Coordinates of C-alpha atoms and ligand atoms in Angstrom, one line a residue:
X1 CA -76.1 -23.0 -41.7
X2 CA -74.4 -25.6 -43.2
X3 CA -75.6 -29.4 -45.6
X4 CA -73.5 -31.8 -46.8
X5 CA -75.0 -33.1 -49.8
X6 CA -73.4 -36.7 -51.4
X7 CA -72.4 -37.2 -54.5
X8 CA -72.4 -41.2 -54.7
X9 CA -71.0 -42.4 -58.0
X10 CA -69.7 -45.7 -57.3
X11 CA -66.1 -45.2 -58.1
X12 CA -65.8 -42.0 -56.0
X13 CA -68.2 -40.8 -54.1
X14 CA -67.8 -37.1 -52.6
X15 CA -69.8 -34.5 -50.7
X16 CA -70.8 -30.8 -51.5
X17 CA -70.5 -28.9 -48.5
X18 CA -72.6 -26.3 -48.2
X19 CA -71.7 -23.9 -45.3
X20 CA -71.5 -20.0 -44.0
X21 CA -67.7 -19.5 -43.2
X22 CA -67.2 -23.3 -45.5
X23 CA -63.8 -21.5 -46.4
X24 CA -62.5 -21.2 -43.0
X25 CA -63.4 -25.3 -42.7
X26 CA -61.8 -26.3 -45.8
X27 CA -59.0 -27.8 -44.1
X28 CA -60.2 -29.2 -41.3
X29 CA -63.2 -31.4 -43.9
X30 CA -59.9 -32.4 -45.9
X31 CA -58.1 -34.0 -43.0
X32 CA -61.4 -34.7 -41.0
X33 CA -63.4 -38.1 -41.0
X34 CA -61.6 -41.5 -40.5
X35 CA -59.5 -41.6 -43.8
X36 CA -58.7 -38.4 -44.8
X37 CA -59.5 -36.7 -48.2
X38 CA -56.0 -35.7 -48.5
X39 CA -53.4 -36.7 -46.2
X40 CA -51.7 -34.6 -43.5
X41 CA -48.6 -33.0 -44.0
X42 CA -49.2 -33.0 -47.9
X43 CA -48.4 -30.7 -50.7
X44 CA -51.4 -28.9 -51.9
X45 CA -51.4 -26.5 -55.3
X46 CA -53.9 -23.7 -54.5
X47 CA -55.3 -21.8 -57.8
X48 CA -56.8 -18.9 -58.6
X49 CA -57.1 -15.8 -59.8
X50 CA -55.0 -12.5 -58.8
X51 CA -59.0 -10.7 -58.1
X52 CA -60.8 -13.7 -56.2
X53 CA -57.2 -14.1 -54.7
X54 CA -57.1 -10.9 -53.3
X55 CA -60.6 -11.4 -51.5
X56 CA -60.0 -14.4 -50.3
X57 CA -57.0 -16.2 -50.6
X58 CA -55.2 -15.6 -46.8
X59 CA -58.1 -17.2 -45.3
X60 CA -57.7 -20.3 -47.7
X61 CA -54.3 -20.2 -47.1
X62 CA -54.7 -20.4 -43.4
X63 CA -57.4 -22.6 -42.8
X64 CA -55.3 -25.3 -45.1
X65 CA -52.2 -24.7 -43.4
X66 CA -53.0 -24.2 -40.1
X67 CA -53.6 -27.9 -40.2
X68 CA -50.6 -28.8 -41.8
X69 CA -50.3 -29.1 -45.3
X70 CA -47.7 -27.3 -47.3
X71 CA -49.6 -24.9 -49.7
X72 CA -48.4 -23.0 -52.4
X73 CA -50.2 -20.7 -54.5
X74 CA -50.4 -20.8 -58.6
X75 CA -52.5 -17.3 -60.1
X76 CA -54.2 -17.2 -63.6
X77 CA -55.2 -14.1 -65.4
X78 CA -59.3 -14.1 -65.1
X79 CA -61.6 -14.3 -68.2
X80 CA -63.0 -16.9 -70.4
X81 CA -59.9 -16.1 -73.1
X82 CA -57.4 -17.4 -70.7
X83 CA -59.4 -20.6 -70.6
X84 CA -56.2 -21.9 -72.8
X85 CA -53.6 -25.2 -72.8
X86 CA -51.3 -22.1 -72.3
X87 CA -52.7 -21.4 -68.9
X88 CA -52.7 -24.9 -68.1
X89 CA -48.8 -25.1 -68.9
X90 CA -48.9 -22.1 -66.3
X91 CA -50.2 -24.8 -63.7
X92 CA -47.9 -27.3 -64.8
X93 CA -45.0 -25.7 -64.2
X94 CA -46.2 -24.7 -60.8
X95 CA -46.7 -28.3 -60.3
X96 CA -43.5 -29.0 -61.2
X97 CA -41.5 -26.5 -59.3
X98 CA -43.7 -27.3 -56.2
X99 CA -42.4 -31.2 -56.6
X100 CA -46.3 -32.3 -56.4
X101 CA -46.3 -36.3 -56.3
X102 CA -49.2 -38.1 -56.7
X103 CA -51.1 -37.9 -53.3
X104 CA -51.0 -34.4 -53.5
X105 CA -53.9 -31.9 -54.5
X106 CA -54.9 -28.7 -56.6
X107 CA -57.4 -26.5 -55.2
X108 CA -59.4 -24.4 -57.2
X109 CA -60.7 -21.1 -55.7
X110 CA -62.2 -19.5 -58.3
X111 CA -65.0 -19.3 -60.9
X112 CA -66.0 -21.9 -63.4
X113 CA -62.6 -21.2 -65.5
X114 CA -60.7 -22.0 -62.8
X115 CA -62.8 -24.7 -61.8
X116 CA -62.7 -26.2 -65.1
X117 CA -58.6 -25.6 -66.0
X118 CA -57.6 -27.1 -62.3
X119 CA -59.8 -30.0 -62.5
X120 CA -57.6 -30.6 -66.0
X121 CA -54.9 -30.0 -64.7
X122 CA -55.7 -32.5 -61.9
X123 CA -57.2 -34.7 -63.9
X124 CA -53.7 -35.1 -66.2
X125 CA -51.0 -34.3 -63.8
X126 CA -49.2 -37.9 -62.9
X127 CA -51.9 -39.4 -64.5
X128 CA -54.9 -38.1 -62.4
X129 CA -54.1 -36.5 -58.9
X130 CA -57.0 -35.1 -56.6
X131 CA -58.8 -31.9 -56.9
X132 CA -60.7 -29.7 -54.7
X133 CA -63.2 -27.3 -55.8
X134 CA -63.9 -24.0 -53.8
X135 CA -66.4 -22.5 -55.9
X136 CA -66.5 -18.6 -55.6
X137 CA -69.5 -18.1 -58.8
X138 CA -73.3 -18.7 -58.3
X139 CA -72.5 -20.4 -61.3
X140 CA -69.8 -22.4 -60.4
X141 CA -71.6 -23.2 -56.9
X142 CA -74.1 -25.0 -58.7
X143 CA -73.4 -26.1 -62.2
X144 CA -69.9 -26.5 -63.0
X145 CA -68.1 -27.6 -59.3
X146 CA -69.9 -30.5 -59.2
X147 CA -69.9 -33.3 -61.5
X148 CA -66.7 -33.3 -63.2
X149 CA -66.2 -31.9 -66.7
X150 CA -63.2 -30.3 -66.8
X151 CA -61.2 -28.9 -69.8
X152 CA -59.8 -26.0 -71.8
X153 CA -61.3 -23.9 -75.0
X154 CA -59.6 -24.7 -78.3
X155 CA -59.3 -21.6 -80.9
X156 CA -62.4 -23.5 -82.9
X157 CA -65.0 -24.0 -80.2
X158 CA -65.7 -24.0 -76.1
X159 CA -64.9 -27.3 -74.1
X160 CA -63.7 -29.1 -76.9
X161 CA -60.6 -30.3 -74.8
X162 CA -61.0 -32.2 -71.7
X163 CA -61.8 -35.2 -69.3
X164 CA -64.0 -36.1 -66.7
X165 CA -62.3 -35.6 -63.4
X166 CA -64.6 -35.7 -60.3
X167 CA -63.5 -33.8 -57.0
X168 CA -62.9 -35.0 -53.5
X169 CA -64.6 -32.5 -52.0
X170 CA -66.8 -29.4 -53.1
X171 CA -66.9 -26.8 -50.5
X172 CA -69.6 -23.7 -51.2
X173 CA -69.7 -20.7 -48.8
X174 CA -73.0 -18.7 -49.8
X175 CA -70.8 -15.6 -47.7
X176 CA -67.7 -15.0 -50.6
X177 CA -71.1 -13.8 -53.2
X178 CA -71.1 -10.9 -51.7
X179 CA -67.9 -9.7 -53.7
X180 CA -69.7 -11.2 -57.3
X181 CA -70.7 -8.6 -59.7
X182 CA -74.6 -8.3 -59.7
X183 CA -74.3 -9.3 -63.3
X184 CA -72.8 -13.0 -62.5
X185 CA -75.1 -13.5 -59.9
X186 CA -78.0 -13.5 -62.0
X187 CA -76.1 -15.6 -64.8
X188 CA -76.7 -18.2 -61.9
X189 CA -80.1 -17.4 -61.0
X190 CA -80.5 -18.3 -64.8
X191 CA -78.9 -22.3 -64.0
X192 CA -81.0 -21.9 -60.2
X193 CA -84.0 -21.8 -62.5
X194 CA -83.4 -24.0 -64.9
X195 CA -82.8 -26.8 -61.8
X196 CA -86.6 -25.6 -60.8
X197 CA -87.9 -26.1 -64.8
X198 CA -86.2 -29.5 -65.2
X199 CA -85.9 -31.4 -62.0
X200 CA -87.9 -29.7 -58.4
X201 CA -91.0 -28.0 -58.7
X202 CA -90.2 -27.0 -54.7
X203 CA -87.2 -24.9 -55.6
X204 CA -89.5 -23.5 -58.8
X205 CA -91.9 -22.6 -55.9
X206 CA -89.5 -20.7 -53.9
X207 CA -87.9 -18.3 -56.0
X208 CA -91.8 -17.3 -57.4
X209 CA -92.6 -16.9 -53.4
X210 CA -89.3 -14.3 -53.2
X211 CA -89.7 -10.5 -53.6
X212 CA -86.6 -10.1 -55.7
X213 CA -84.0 -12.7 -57.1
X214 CA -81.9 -9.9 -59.3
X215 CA -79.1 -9.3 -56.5
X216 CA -77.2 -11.3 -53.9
X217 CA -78.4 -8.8 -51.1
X218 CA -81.7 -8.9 -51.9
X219 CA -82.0 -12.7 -51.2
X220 CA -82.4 -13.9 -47.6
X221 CA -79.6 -16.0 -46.0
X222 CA -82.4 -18.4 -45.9
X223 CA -83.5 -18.7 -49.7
X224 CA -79.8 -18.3 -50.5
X225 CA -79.1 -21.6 -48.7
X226 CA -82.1 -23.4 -50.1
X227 CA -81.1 -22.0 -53.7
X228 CA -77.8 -23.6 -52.9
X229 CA -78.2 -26.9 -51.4
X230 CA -81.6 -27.5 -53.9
X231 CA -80.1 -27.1 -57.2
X232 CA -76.4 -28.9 -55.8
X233 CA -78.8 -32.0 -54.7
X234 CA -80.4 -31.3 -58.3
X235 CA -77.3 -31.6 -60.4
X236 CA -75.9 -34.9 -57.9
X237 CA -79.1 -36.6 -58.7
X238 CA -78.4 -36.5 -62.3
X239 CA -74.7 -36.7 -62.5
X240 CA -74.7 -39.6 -60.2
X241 CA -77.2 -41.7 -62.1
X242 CA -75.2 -40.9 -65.9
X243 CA -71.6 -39.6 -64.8
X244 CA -70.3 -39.9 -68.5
X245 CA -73.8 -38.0 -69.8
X246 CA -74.7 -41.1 -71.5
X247 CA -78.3 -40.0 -71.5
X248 CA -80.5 -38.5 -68.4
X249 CA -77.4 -36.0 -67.6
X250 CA -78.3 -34.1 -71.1
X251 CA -81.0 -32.6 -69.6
X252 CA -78.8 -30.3 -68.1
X253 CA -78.6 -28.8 -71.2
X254 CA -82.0 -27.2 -71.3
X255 CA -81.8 -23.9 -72.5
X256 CA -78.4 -24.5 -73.9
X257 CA -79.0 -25.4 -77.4
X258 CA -80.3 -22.2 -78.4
X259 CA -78.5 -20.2 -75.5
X260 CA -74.6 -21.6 -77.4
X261 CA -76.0 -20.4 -81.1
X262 CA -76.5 -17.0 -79.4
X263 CA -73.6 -17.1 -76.8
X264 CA -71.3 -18.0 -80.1
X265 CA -73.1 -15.7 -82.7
X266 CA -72.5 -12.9 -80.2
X267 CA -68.6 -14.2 -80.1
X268 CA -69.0 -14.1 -76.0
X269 CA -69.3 -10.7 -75.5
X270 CA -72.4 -8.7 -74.7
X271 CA -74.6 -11.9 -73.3
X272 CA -73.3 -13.8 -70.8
X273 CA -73.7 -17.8 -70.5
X274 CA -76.6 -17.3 -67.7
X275 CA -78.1 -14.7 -69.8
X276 CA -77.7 -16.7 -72.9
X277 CA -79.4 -19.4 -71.3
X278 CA -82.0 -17.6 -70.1
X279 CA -83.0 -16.7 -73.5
X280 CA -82.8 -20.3 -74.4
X281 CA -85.2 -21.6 -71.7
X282 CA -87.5 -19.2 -73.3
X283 CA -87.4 -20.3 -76.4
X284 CA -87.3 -23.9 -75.4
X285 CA -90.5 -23.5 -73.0
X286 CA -92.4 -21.8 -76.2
X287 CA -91.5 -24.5 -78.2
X288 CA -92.7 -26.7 -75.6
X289 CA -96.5 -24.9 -75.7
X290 CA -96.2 -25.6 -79.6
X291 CA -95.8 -28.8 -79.3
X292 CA -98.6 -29.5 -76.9
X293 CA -95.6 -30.5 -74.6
X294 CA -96.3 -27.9 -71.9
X295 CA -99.2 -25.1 -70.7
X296 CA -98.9 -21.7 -71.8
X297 CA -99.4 -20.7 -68.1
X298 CA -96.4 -22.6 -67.0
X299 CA -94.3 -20.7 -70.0
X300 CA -95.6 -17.6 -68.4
X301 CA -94.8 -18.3 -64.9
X302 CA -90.8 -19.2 -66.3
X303 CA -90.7 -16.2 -68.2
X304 CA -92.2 -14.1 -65.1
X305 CA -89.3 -15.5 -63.2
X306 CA -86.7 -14.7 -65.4
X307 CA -88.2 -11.3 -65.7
X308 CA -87.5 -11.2 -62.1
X309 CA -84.5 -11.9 -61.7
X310 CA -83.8 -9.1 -64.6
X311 CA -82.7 -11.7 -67.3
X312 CA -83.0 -11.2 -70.9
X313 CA -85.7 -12.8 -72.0
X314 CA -85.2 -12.0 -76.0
X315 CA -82.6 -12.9 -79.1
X316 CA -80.9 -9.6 -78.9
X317 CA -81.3 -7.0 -81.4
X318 CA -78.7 -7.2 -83.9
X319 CA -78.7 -10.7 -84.3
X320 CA -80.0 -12.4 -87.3
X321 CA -82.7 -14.9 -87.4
X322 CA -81.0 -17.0 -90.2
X323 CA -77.4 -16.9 -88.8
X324 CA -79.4 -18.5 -85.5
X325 CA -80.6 -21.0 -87.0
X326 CA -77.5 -21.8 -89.4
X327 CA -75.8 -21.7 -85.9
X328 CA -77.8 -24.4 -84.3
X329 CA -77.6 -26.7 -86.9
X330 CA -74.2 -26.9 -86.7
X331 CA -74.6 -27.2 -83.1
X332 CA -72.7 -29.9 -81.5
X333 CA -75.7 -31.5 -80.4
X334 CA -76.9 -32.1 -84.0
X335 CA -77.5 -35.3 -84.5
X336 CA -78.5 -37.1 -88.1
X337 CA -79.2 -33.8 -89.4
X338 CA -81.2 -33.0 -86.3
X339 CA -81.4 -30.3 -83.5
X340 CA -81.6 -31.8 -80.1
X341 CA -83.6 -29.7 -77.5
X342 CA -84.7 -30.5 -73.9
X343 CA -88.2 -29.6 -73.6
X344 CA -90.2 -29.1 -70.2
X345 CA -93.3 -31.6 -70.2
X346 CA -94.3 -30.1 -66.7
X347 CA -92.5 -28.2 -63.8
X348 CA -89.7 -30.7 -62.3
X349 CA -89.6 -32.5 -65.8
X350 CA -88.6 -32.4 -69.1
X351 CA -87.9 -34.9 -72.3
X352 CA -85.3 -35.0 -75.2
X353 CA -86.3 -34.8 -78.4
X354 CA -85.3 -34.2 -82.0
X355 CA -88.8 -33.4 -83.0
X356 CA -88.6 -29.8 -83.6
X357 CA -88.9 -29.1 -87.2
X358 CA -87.5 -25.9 -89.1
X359 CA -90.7 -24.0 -89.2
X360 CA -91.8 -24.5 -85.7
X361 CA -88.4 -23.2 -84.5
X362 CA -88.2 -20.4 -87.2
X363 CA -91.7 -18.9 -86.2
X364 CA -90.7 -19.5 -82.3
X365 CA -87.6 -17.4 -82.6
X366 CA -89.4 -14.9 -84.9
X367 CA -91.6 -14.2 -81.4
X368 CA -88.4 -13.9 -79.6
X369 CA -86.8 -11.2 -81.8
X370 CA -85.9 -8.0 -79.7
X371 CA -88.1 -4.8 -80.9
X372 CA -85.7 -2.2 -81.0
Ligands
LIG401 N1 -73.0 -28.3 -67.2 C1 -73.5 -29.5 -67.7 C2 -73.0 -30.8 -67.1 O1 -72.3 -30.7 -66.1 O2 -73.3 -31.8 -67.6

């Protein structure tokens, strides 16, 4: 099975692949079409980490060198607290030793660290020199590859260094998910759903019609590829009509506003991102039937699919309802004083708003709390 799905922002257009075996390609899509991505014969910086490496990185190797660029390899330690300017030193001295010039490429093979430090490093090497993403997360497949954020964590907060630096070419093969902790696979299923809550009622449709979402093995080849090629089309519609998230692309954030206060309250560790915005949705959808915004049934059928695919669906226990909401005011998506949320109006659509007052988020998080 394989889709190409374009990404057609007017200064650089690129394609997600999306293909069984898409590893084995890579190199022949990069030299392949009438002007090549990157030229033949160039230098390309490959970079991962020592684990993904391990699984996959001689069959990266290969199918770029066999046709005929000159790859050398660059390994990170793995883990959100290497997501550091120190690690991207790491790649710049790999850069440097490796003479890269200008038309020549960093690959990322890796998770959305990876993904996010080479695309950086691209992005600021020479002034800007190409990148290639090789997604090897659900997560990475369909939020972060695509659509050019890339940056670094500083000491005080997540993200708060970096540029926009959109790929050449985004090459996801559904096959290298087999080696991804059950765990991470969910955290995607938690972005799959949120492309079904805020932008295609089809996809919404789908993972209600499938017995189980929980595991990678459990998930047809079929529904995998639709998952896959759905939400990539999802987050190229948006990023292609705002590229610098001037407005439209904040929607991507449903589920988020609430989902950092935890992730951060928790300080990263015992909720994931996925799972942290799983818990958002849920609180944003219920905020949502509040307002009048949205139906209780269609709360119920996003919480029953979350359910399903064994996400948390509470604020864990342990975690105080006032340091929440002191968390999300100082949110960096506060605005004038006011809490920004993304709130479904109907399945495929939602709305920003700062229209949330204290009380109806207090009592809505008060429902939430985990009965221990
Ligand atoms: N992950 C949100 C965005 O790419 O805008």
């Amino acid at each position: 099975m394989k889709s190409i799905i374009p990404v057609p922002l007017p200064r650089q257009p690129y394609e997600v692949m999306v293909a069984t075996d898409g590893i084995d390609h890579l190199g022949t899509w990069l030299v392949g079409g009438e002007t090549p991505l990157v030229k033949p014969g160039q230098k390309l910086l490959l970079v991962s980490n020592p684990a993904i490496f391990k699984h996959y990185g001689d069959r990266v190797v290969a199918a770029l060198s066999q046709v005929g660029y000159a790859v050398e390899t660059c390994l990170l330690p793995a883990g959100e607290r290497y997501k550091t300017l120190k690690s991207i030193q790491k790649i710049y001295a790999a850069a440097l030793a490796f003479h890269l010039e200008r038309k020549s490429a960093m690959v990322a093979l890796g998770g959305g660290v990876i993904g996010d430090m080479t695309g950086f490093a691209a992005a600021t090497w020479l002034r800007g020199i190409s990148v290639v993403q090789v997604p090897t997360s659900l997560l990475a497949m369909v939020d972060a590859s695509i659509g050019g954020k890339t940056g670094v964590n500083h000491p005080q907060g997540k993200n708060l260094i970096g540029a926009f630096h959109q790929p050449r070419l985004v090459v996801i093969d559904p096959l290298v998910l087999k080696t991804l902790p059950a765990r991470e696979f969910r955290a995607g299923m938690a972005e799959v759903i949120k492309y079904g809550v805020i932008w295609d009622k089809q996809l919404f449709a789908m993972l209600e019609a499938a017995p189980r979402l929980d595991q990678y093995r459990y998930v047809s080849d079929e529904l995998l590829h639709a998952i896959l090629t759905r939400s990539c089309q999802a987050k190229a519609d948006v990023v292609s009509q705002d590229e610098k998230e001037a407005g439209l692309r904040a929607i991507l954030n449903y589920g988020h506003t609430i989902g950092h206060a935890v992730e951060s309250l928790m300080h990263y560790r015992g909720v994931n991102h996925g799972e942290a915005v799983a818990i958002g949705m849920v609180a944003a959808g219920a905020i949502a039937v509040r307002l009048n915004l949205w139906d209780q049934s269609l709360a119920a059928r996003q919480l029953a699919l979350l359910q399903k695919t064994s996400l948390p669906t509470q604020i864990p226990a342990g975690l105080a309802l006032d340091d929440l909401l002191r968390a999300l005011l100082s949110d960096k998506k506060v605005e004038a004083g006011r809490v920004n949320f993304i709130l479904p109006e109907s399945l495929g659509r939602v709305r920003l708003t700062d229209a949330v007052s204290d009380d109806v988020l207090r009592s809505v998080l008060m429902t939430m709390q985990a009965t221990v």
